[in-house]
Short mmCIF file of C-alpha atoms in Angstrom, two decimals:
data_model
loop_
_atom_site.label_atom_id
_atom_site.label_comp_id
_atom_site.label_asym_id
_atom_site.label_seq_id
_atom_site.Cartn_x
_atom_site.Cartn_y
_atom_site.Cartn_z
CA MET A 1 14.12 -14.33 -11.86
CA PRO A 2 13.64 -12.80 -15.23
CA GLU A 3 16.81 -11.93 -17.10
CA ASP A 4 17.22 -8.59 -15.21
CA ARG A 5 15.45 -5.96 -13.31
CA ASP A 6 14.93 -3.70 -16.37
CA GLU A 7 13.50 -6.54 -18.47
CA ALA A 8 10.98 -7.61 -15.69
CA LEU A 9 9.82 -4.04 -15.19
CA GLU A 10 9.65 -3.31 -18.97
CA ARG A 11 7.50 -6.46 -19.42
CA LEU A 12 5.05 -5.02 -16.79
CA ARG A 13 5.00 -1.57 -18.40
CA ILE A 14 4.32 -3.11 -21.74
CA ALA A 15 1.43 -5.09 -20.33
CA GLY A 16 -0.13 -1.77 -18.88
CA PHE A 17 1.01 -1.76 -15.33
CA ASP A 18 1.53 1.87 -13.99
CA LEU A 19 4.78 1.40 -12.12
CA SER A 20 5.02 5.05 -11.31
CA LEU A 21 2.83 4.37 -8.29
CA PHE A 22 5.63 2.48 -6.51
CA ASP A 23 8.78 3.63 -4.65
CA ASP A 24 12.23 2.23 -5.30
CA ASP A 25 11.99 -0.59 -2.61
CA GLN A 26 8.63 -1.75 -4.13
CA LEU A 27 10.04 -1.79 -7.67
CA GLU A 28 12.98 -3.93 -6.39
CA LEU A 29 10.62 -6.26 -4.91
CA ILE A 30 8.49 -6.43 -8.13
CA ALA A 31 11.54 -6.83 -10.15
CA ALA A 32 12.76 -9.71 -8.04
CA LEU A 33 9.73 -11.83 -8.92
CA THR A 34 10.58 -15.27 -10.34
CA GLU A 35 9.83 -15.98 -13.94
CA ALA A 36 6.85 -18.02 -12.74
CA GLU A 37 5.55 -15.23 -10.49
CA LEU A 38 5.84 -12.69 -13.33
CA THR A 39 4.06 -15.05 -15.65
CA VAL A 40 1.20 -15.42 -13.24
CA LEU A 41 0.98 -11.78 -12.79
CA LEU A 42 0.92 -11.06 -16.52
CA ASP A 43 -1.67 -13.81 -17.03
CA ILE A 44 -4.09 -12.44 -14.44
CA LYS A 45 -3.57 -9.00 -16.00
CA GLU A 46 -4.53 -10.23 -19.36
CA ARG A 47 -7.49 -12.24 -18.19
CA ILE A 48 -8.86 -9.33 -16.20
CA GLY A 49 -8.41 -7.16 -19.31
CA GLU A 50 -10.49 -9.61 -21.25
CA ILE A 51 -13.46 -9.01 -19.00
CA GLN A 52 -12.79 -5.43 -18.07
CA PRO A 53 -15.78 -3.87 -19.76
CA GLU A 54 -18.12 -6.33 -18.05
CA VAL A 55 -16.34 -5.65 -14.60
CA GLN A 56 -16.56 -1.83 -15.20
CA ALA A 57 -20.29 -2.10 -15.97
CA HIS A 58 -20.84 -3.53 -12.58
CA SER A 59 -18.43 -1.41 -10.68
CA GLY A 60 -19.12 1.99 -12.28
CA SER A 61 -15.32 2.99 -11.89
CA MET A 62 -12.23 3.07 -13.88
CA PRO A 63 -9.48 2.01 -13.73
CA MET A 64 -9.92 -1.26 -11.96
CA THR A 65 -7.57 -1.76 -8.94
CA ILE A 66 -6.81 -4.94 -7.09
CA GLY A 67 -4.19 -4.85 -4.29
CA GLY A 68 -2.70 -1.70 -5.61
CA LEU A 69 -0.71 -3.46 -8.23
CA LEU A 70 -3.23 -4.44 -10.77
CA PHE A 71 -4.12 -1.79 -12.95
#
């Protein structure tokens, strides 16, 4: 698990995740991700961000949402 709950959630906020959408139980679950899980999530977010203009052109909507957590 990342160093602590606040660090994990702060890393996600900095990456652009809107954590205000989640209740305390959901935030606890997200904060409990392992370092590997957090790294994968951040990598996916970054990769989606790299193609976002292309994806938005096809979807016609903004922001892009995948599974409620991404973005």
